[in-house]
Amino acid sequence: MSHIFLKSGLIRLSSFSADKLLAVSELGWFLQQNLKIFLYKNLTKIGILFIILLLGV
């Protein structure tokens, strides 16, 4: 009895983590798209900051 319960618990856990992973990857993709747009809009500012950081280090 406990073996069956454990098995169903593991299945539930694995499906839950799969859903979580999917949500995280979708969020990651969404952020990536927004980051690309943001980078394209602010490329010169970021470039200048990056150069300053490189020279400063």
PDB file of C-alpha atoms in Angstrom:
ATOM      1  CA  MET A   1       0.000   0.000   0.000  1.00  0.00           C
ATOM      2  CA  SER A   2       2.705   2.493   0.962  1.00  0.00           C
ATOM      3  CA  HIS A   3       4.652   1.546  -2.182  1.00  0.00           C
ATOM      4  CA  ILE A   4       1.708   2.524  -4.403  1.00  0.00           C
ATOM      5  CA  PHE A   5       1.261   5.762  -2.458  1.00  0.00           C
ATOM      6  CA  LEU A   6       4.960   6.571  -2.853  1.00  0.00           C
ATOM      7  CA  LYS A   7       4.785   5.878  -6.572  1.00  0.00           C
ATOM      8  CA  SER A   8       1.796   8.167  -7.100  1.00  0.00           C
ATOM      9  CA  GLY A   9       3.518  10.819  -5.000  1.00  0.00           C
ATOM     10  CA  LEU A  10       6.623  10.613  -7.182  1.00  0.00           C
ATOM     11  CA  ILE A  11       4.532  10.832 -10.355  1.00  0.00           C
ATOM     12  CA  ARG A  12       2.694  13.833  -8.973  1.00  0.00           C
ATOM     13  CA  LEU A  13       5.996  15.447  -7.978  1.00  0.00           C
ATOM     14  CA  SER A  14       7.572  14.835 -11.378  1.00  0.00           C
ATOM     15  CA  SER A  15       4.568  16.238 -13.252  1.00  0.00           C
ATOM     16  CA  PHE A  16       4.548  19.256 -10.921  1.00  0.00           C
ATOM     17  CA  SER A  17       8.238  19.927 -11.518  1.00  0.00           C
ATOM     18  CA  ALA A  18       7.702  19.514 -15.278  1.00  0.00           C
ATOM     19  CA  ASP A  19       4.953  22.145 -15.170  1.00  0.00           C
ATOM     20  CA  LYS A  20       7.217  24.370 -13.109  1.00  0.00           C
ATOM     21  CA  LEU A  21      10.078  23.884 -15.558  1.00  0.00           C
ATOM     22  CA  LEU A  22       7.816  24.746 -18.470  1.00  0.00           C
ATOM     23  CA  ALA A  23       6.614  27.897 -16.739  1.00  0.00           C
ATOM     24  CA  VAL A  24      10.183  28.923 -15.918  1.00  0.00           C
ATOM     25  CA  SER A  25      11.371  28.302 -19.483  1.00  0.00           C
ATOM     26  CA  GLU A  26       8.435  30.277 -20.890  1.00  0.00           C
ATOM     27  CA  LEU A  27       9.238  33.114 -18.499  1.00  0.00           C
ATOM     28  CA  GLY A  28      12.882  32.886 -19.503  1.00  0.00           C
ATOM     29  CA  TRP A  29      11.951  33.090 -23.192  1.00  0.00           C
ATOM     30  CA  PHE A  30       9.673  36.068 -22.523  1.00  0.00           C
ATOM     31  CA  LEU A  31      12.443  37.850 -20.598  1.00  0.00           C
ATOM     32  CA  GLN A  32      14.923  37.045 -23.345  1.00  0.00           C
ATOM     33  CA  GLN A  33      12.666  38.607 -25.980  1.00  0.00           C
ATOM     34  CA  ASN A  34      12.160  41.701 -23.843  1.00  0.00           C
ATOM     35  CA  LEU A  35      15.872  41.885 -23.104  1.00  0.00           C
ATOM     36  CA  LYS A  36      16.665  41.776 -26.841  1.00  0.00           C
ATOM     37  CA  ILE A  37      14.231  44.629 -27.497  1.00  0.00           C
ATOM     38  CA  PHE A  38      15.665  46.543 -24.553  1.00  0.00           C
ATOM     39  CA  LEU A  39      19.226  45.943 -25.759  1.00  0.00           C
ATOM     40  CA  TYR A  40      18.417  47.067 -29.299  1.00  0.00           C
ATOM     41  CA  LYS A  41      16.848  50.256 -27.961  1.00  0.00           C
ATOM     42  CA  ASN A  42      19.685  51.019 -25.538  1.00  0.00           C
ATOM     43  CA  LEU A  43      22.600  49.463 -27.394  1.00  0.00           C
ATOM     44  CA  THR A  44      24.763  52.600 -27.510  1.00  0.00           C
ATOM     45  CA  LYS A  45      24.250  53.398 -23.814  1.00  0.00           C
ATOM     46  CA  ILE A  46      25.028  49.815 -22.840  1.00  0.00           C
ATOM     47  CA  GLY A  47      28.042  49.762 -25.166  1.00  0.00           C
ATOM     48  CA  ILE A  48      29.460  52.913 -23.591  1.00  0.00           C
ATOM     49  CA  LEU A  49      28.832  51.562 -20.071  1.00  0.00           C
ATOM     50  CA  PHE A  50      30.443  48.255 -21.031  1.00  0.00           C
ATOM     51  CA  ILE A  51      33.544  50.007 -22.376  1.00  0.00           C
ATOM     52  CA  ILE A  52      33.753  52.140 -19.208  1.00  0.00           C
ATOM     53  CA  LEU A  53      33.461  48.987 -17.086  1.00  0.00           C
ATOM     54  CA  LEU A  54      36.157  47.235 -19.116  1.00  0.00           C
ATOM     55  CA  LEU A  55      38.512  50.197 -18.865  1.00  0.00           C
ATOM     56  CA  GLY A  56      37.728  50.669 -15.192  1.00  0.00           C
ATOM     57  CA  VAL A  57      38.629  47.096 -14.229  1.00  0.00           C
TER      58      VAL A  57
END
